[in-house]
GROMACS .gro file of C-alpha atoms in nm:
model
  353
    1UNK     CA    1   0.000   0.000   0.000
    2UNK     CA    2   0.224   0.251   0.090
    3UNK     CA    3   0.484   0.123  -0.202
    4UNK     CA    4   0.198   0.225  -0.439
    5UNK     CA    5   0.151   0.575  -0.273
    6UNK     CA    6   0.548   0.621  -0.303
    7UNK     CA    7   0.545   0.540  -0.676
    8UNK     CA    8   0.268   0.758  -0.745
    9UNK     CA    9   0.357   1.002  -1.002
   10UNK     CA   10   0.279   1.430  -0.960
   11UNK     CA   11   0.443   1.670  -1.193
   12UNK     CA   12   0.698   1.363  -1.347
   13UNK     CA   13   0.853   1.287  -1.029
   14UNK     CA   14   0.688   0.997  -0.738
   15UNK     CA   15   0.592   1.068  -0.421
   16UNK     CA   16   0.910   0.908  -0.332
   17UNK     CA   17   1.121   1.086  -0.535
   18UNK     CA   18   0.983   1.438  -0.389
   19UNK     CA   19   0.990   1.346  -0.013
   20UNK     CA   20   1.364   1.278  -0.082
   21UNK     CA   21   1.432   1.609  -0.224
   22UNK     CA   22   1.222   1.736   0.015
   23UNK     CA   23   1.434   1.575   0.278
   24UNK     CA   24   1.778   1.667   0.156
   25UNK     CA   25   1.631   2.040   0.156
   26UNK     CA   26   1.552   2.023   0.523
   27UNK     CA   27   1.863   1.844   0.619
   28UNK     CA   28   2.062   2.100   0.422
   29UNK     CA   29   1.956   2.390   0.576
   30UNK     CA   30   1.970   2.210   0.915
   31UNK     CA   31   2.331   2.157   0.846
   32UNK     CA   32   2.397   2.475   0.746
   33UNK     CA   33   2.251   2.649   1.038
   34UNK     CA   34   2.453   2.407   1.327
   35UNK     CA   35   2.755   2.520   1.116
   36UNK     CA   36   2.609   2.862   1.103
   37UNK     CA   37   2.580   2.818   1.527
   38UNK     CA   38   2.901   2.698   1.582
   39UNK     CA   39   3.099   2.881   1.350
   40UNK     CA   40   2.938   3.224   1.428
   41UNK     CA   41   2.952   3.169   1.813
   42UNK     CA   42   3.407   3.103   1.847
   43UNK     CA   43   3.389   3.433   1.555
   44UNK     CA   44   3.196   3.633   1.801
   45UNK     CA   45   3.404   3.560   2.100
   46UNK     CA   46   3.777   3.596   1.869
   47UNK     CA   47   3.603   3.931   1.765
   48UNK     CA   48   3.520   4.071   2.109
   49UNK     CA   49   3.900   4.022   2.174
   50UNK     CA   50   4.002   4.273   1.930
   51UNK     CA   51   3.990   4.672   1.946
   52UNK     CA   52   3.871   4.668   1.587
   53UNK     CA   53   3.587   4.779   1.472
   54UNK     CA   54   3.607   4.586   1.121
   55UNK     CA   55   3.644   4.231   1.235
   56UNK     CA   56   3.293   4.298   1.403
   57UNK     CA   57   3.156   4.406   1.070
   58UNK     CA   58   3.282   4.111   0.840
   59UNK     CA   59   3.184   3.818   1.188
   60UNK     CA   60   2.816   4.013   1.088
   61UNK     CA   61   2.838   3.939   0.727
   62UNK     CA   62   2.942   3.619   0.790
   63UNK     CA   63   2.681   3.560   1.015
   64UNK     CA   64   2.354   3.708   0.718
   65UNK     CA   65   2.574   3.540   0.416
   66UNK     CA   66   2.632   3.164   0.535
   67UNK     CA   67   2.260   3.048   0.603
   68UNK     CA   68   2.057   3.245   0.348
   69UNK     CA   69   2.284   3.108   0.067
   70UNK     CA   70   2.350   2.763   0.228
   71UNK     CA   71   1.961   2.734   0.216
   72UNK     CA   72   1.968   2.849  -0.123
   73UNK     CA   73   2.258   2.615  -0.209
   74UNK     CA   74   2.018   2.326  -0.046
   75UNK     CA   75   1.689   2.388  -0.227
   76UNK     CA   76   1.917   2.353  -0.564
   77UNK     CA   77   2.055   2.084  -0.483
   78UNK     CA   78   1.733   1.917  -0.419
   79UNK     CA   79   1.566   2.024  -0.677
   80UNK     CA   80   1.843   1.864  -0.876
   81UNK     CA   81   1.697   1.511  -0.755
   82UNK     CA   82   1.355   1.592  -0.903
   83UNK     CA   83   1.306   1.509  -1.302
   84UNK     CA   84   1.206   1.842  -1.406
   85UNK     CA   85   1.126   2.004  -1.761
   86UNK     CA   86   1.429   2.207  -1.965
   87UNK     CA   87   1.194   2.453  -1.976
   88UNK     CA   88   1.123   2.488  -1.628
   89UNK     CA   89   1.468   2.459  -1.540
   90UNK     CA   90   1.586   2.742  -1.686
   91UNK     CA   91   1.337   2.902  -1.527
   92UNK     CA   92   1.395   2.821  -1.211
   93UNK     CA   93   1.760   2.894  -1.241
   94UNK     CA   94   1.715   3.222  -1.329
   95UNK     CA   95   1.516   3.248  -0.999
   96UNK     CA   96   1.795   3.110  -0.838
   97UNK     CA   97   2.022   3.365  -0.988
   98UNK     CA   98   1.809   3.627  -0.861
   99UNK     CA   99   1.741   3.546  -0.537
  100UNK     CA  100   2.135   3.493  -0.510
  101UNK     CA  101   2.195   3.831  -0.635
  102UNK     CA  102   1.998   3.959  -0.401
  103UNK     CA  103   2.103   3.841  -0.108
  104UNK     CA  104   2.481   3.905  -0.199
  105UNK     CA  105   2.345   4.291  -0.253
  106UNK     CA  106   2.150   4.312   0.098
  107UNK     CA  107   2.490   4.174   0.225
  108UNK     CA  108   2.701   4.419   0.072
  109UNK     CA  109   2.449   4.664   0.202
  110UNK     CA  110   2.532   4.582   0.532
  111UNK     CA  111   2.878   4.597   0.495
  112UNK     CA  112   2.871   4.901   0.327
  113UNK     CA  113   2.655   5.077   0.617
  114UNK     CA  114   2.862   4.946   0.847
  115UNK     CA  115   3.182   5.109   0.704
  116UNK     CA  116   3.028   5.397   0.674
  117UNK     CA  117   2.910   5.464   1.019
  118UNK     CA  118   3.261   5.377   1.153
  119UNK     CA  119   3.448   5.612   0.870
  120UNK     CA  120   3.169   5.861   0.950
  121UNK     CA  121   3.249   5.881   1.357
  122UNK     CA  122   3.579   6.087   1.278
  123UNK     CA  123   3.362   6.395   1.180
  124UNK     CA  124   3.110   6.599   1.317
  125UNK     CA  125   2.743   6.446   1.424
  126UNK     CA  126   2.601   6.778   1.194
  127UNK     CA  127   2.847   6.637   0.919
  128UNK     CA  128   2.739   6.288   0.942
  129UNK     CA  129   2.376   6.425   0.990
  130UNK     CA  130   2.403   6.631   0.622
  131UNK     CA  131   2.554   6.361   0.420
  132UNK     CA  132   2.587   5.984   0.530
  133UNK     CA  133   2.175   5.925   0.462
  134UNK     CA  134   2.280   6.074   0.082
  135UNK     CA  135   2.560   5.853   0.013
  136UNK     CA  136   2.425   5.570   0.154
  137UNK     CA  137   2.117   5.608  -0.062
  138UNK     CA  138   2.404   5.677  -0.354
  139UNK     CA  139   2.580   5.371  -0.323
  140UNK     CA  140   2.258   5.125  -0.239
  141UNK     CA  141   2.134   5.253  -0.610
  142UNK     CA  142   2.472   5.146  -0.759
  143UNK     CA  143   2.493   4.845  -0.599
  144UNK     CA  144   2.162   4.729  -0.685
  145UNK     CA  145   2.254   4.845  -1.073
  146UNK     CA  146   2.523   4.654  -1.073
  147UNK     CA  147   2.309   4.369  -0.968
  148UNK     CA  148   2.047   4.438  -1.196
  149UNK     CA  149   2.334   4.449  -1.494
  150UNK     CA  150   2.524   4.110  -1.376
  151UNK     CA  151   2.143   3.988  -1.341
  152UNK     CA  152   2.032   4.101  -1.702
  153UNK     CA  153   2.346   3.988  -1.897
  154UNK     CA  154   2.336   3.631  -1.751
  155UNK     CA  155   1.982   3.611  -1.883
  156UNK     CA  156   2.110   3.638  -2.191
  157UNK     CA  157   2.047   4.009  -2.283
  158UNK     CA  158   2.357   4.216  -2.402
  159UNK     CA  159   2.397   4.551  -2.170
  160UNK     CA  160   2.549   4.740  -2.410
  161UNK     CA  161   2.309   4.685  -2.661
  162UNK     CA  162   2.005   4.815  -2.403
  163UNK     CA  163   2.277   5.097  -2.335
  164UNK     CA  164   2.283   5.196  -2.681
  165UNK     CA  165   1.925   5.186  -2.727
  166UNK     CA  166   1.855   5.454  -2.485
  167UNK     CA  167   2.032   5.679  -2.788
  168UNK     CA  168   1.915   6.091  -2.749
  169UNK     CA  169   1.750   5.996  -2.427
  170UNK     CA  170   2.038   5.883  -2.252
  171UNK     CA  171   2.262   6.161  -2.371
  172UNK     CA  172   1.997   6.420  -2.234
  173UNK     CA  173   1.952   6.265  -1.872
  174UNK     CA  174   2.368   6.263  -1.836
  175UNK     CA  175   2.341   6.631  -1.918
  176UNK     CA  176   2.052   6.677  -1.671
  177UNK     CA  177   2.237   6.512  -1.383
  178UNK     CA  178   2.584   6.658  -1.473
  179UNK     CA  179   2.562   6.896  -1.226
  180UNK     CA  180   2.409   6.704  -0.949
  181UNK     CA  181   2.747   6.459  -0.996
  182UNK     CA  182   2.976   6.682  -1.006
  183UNK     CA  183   2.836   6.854  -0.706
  184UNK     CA  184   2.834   6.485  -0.539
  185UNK     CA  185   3.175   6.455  -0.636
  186UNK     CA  186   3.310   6.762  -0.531
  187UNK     CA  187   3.142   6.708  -0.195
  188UNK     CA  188   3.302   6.339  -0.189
  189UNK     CA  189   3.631   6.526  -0.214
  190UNK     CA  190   3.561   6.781   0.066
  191UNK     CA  191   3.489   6.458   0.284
  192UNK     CA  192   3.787   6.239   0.228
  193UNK     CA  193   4.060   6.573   0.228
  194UNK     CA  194   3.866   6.716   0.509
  195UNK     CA  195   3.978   7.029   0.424
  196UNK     CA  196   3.801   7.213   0.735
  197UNK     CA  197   3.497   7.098   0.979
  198UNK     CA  198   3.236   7.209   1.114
  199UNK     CA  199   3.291   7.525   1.330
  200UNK     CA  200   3.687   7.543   1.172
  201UNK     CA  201   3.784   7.955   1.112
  202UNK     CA  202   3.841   7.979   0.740
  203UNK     CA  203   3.923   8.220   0.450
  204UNK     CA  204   3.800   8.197   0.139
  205UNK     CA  205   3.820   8.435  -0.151
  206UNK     CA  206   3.713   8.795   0.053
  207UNK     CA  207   3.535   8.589   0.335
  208UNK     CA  208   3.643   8.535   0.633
  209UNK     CA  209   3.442   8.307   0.916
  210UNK     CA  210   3.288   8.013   1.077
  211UNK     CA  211   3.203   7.698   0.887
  212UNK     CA  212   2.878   7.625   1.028
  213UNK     CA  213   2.730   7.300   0.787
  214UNK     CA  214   2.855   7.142   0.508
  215UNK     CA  215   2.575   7.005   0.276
  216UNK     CA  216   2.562   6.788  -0.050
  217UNK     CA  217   2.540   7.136  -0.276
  218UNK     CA  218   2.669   7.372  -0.023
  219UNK     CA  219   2.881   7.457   0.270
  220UNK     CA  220   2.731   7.766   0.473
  221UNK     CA  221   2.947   7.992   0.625
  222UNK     CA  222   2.894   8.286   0.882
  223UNK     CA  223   3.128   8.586   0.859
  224UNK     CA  224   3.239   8.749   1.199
  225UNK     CA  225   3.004   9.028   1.103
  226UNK     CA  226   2.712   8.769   1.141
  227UNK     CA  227   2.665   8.722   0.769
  228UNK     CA  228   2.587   8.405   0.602
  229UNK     CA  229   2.760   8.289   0.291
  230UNK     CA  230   2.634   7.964   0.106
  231UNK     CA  231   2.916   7.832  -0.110
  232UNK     CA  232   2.898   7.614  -0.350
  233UNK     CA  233   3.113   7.263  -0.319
  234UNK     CA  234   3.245   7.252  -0.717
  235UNK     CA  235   3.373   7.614  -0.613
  236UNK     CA  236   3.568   7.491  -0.271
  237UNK     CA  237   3.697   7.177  -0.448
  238UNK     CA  238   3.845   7.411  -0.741
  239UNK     CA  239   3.974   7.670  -0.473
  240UNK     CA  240   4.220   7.759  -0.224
  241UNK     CA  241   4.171   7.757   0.132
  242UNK     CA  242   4.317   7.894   0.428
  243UNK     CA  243   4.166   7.712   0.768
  244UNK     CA  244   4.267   7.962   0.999
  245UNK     CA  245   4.189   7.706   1.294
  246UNK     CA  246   4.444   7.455   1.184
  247UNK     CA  247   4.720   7.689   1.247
  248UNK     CA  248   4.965   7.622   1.555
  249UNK     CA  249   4.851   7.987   1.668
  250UNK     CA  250   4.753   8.326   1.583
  251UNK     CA  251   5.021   8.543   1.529
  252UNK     CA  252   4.928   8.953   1.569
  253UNK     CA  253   5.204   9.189   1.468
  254UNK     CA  254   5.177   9.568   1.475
  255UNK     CA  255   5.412   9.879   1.557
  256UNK     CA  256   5.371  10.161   1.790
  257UNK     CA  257   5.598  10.525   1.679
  258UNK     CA  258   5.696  10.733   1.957
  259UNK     CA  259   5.810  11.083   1.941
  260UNK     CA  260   6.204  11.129   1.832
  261UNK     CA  261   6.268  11.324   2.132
  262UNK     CA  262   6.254  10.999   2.340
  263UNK     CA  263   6.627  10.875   2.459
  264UNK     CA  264   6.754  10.554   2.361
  265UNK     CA  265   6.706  10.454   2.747
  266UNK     CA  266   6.294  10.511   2.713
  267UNK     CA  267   6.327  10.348   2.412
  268UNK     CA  268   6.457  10.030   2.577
  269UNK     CA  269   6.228  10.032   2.854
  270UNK     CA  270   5.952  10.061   2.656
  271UNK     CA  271   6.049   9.740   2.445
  272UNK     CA  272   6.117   9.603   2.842
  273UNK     CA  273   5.779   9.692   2.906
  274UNK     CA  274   5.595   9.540   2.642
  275UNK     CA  275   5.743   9.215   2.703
  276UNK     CA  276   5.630   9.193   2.998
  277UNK     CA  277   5.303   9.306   2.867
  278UNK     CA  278   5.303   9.020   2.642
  279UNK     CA  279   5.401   8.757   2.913
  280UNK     CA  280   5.123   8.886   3.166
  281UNK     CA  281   4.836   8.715   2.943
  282UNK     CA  282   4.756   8.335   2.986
  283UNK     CA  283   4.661   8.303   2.559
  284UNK     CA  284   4.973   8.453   2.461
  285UNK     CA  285   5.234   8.242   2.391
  286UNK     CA  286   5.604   8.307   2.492
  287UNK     CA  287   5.770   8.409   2.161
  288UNK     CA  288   5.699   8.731   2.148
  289UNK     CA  289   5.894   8.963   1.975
  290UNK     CA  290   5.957   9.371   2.025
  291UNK     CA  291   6.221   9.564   1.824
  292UNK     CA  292   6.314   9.928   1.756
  293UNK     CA  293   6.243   9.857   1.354
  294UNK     CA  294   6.292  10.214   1.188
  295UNK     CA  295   6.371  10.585   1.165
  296UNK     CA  296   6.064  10.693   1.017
  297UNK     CA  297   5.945  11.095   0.903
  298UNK     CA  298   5.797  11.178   1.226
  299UNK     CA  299   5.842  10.865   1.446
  300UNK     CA  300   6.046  10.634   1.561
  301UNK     CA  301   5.932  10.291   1.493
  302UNK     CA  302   5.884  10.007   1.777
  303UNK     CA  303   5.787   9.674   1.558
  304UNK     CA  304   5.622   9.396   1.755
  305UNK     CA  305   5.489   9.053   1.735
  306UNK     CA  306   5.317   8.777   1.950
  307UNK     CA  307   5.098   8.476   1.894
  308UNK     CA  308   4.798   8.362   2.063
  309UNK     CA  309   4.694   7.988   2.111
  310UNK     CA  310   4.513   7.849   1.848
  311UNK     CA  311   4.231   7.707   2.033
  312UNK     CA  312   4.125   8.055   2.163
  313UNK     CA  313   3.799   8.180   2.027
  314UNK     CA  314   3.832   8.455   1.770
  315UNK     CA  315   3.553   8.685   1.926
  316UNK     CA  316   3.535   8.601   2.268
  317UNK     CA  317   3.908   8.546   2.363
  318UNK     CA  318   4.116   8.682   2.072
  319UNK     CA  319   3.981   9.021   2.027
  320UNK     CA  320   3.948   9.093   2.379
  321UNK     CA  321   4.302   8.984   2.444
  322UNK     CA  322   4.444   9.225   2.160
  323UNK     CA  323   4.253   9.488   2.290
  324UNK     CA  324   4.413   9.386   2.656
  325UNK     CA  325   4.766   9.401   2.504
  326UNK     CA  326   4.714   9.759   2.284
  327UNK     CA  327   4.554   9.932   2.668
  328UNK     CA  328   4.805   9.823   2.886
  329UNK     CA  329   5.134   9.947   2.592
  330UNK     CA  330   4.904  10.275   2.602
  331UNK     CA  331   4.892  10.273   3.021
  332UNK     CA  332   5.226  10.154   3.027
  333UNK     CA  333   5.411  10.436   2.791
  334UNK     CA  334   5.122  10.724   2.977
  335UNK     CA  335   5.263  10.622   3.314
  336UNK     CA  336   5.627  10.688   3.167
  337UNK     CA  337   5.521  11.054   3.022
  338UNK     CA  338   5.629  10.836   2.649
  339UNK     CA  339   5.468  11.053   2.406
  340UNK     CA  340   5.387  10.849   2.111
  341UNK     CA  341   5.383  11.057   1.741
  342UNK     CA  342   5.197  11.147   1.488
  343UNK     CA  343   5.245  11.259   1.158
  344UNK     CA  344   5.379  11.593   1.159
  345UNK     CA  345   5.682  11.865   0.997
  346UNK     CA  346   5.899  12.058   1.179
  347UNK     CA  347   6.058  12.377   0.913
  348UNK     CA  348   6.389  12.511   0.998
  349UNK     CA  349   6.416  12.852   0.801
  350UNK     CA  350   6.762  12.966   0.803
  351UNK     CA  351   6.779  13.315   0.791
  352UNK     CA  352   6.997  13.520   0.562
  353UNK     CA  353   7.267  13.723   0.664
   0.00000   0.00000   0.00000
């Protein structure tokens, strides 16, 4: 009785012949997932081990790639043990193609995220914000092209052929998204030089400020006189650019003239006094410099320099503390009775004898 229900035929295979692919199918994937346990569990514990991030990533992709295509693996190889038509076959390989595809896609995926939130924790959390949903988005669409090619051209279709049909129409959408790529581009270039960050001092062409977000299209800066200027990415690629906060310090230089009926003593006190002037503030740094520079018309020229750490904020700390250094020189040369000059002529008429 139950011989005859075995030999019974559905869809040119027997009963018997289906529970056995049936069975391999189930054993399979039962296989593959104790190998998937016991595998993934000694890769979890090697990984927790390490410092590295990455190892964590690729014991993840491990752990989504193995089952999914050992079960696909499994089902083929069952079906295999089945008598099945040439037509449906082919059919059923190209399934198999697909579904392969894309699971190795949603894998990549993964990966891909994964690398990118790691890269991404170097910058700023408004940087990552602006751009890491746009590439991601980005870079899922090419991967899944890419699929969609390697998909279409094993089915027996010729890309470049379906390239070349899209003729005129083709040509106009690359024009259309020209800018949009090289905008993309120019923004993927800003990213991996890292030129300046968010809240970095910069100078670009006449401006001069804070970089305050750095979008896809644009990077918006705000001047110190509170103005905002949206600049385009193409133009910052193509340009140069002085970041101000990336400098070991901030170096101030400037000259005082006193009157030329000061003595070479007052003159050297003076240049005593300012360095101790300079010394007396906690953001200046100690290489100051003050020298008697030049004879000038109506003056005689004190040159000076000093730097201020880098760190120090340019309204709150840096423009207080030069306006702390130019009042106490002024107190300083007042409390001396150091007159300091101005532009003027003095005529000596000789008279005739």
């Amino acid at each position: 009785m139950y011989s005859e229900i075995l030999e019974k035929v559905f869809l040119n295979n027997t009963i018997y012949q289906w529970g056995v692919s049936f069975g391999i199918f189930l054993g399979g994937t039962f296989l593959v997932w104790l190998f998937h346990k016991f595998i993934s569990a000694r890769l979890q514990l090697l990984s927790k081990k390490t410092d590295t991030k990455i190892d964590d990533i690729l014991v993840d992709a491990f752990n989504t790639l193995v089952f999914r295509v050992g079960a696909l693996f499994s089902l083929s190889f069952a079906l295999n043990k089945l008598v099945i038509a040439p037509a449906v076959a082919g059919i059923l390989q190209k399934i198999f193609l697909l579904l392969f595809t894309v699971v190795i896609i949603r894998i990549l995926q993964v990966l891909l995220l994964q690398f990118l939130e790691m890269y991404f924790r170097n910058f700023s959390k408004d940087l990552t914000n602006s751009f890491l949903p746009f590439l991601r988005h980005f870079l899922s669409i090419l991967l899944w092209l890419m699929g969609a090619g390697f998909v279409v051209s094993n089915f027996g279709y010729q890309i470049s052929s379906l390239l070349a049909g899209l003729g005129i129409g083709g040509f106009a959408i690359a024009l259309a998204i020209k800018p949009t790529l090289e905008s993309f581009f120019s923004s993927i270039a800003l990213f991996a030089g890292k030129p300046f960050e968010i809240g970095d001092v910069v100078k670009y062409g006449g401006y001069t400020g804070t970089i305050k977000n750095i979008g896809i299209r644009t990077t918006l800066m705000t001047t110190f006189d509170a103005t905002e200027v949206i600049i385009p990415n193409i133009d910052l690629a193509n340009s140069m650019i002085e970041n101000i906060s990336r400098r070991p310090s901030r170096r101030i230089t400037g000259s005082i003239g006193l009157l030329y009926s000061t003595t070479a003593e007052e003159i050297q006190e003076t240049i005593d006094v300012m360095y101790e002037i300079f010394a007396g503030h906690e953001l200046l740094l100690d290489n100051a410099k003050v020298y008697f520079s030049e004879f000038a018309d109506s003056a005689l020229i004190i040159s000076f320099s000093y730097c201020i750490q880098a760190k120090a904020d340019y309204k709150t700390e840096v423009l207080p503390c030069i306006s702390f250094v130019n009042l106490e020189i002024k107190k300083a040369l007042e409390s001396k009775n150091i007159g300091m000059a101005f532009p003027t002529q003095t005529l000596y008429i000789e008279k005739e004898s």
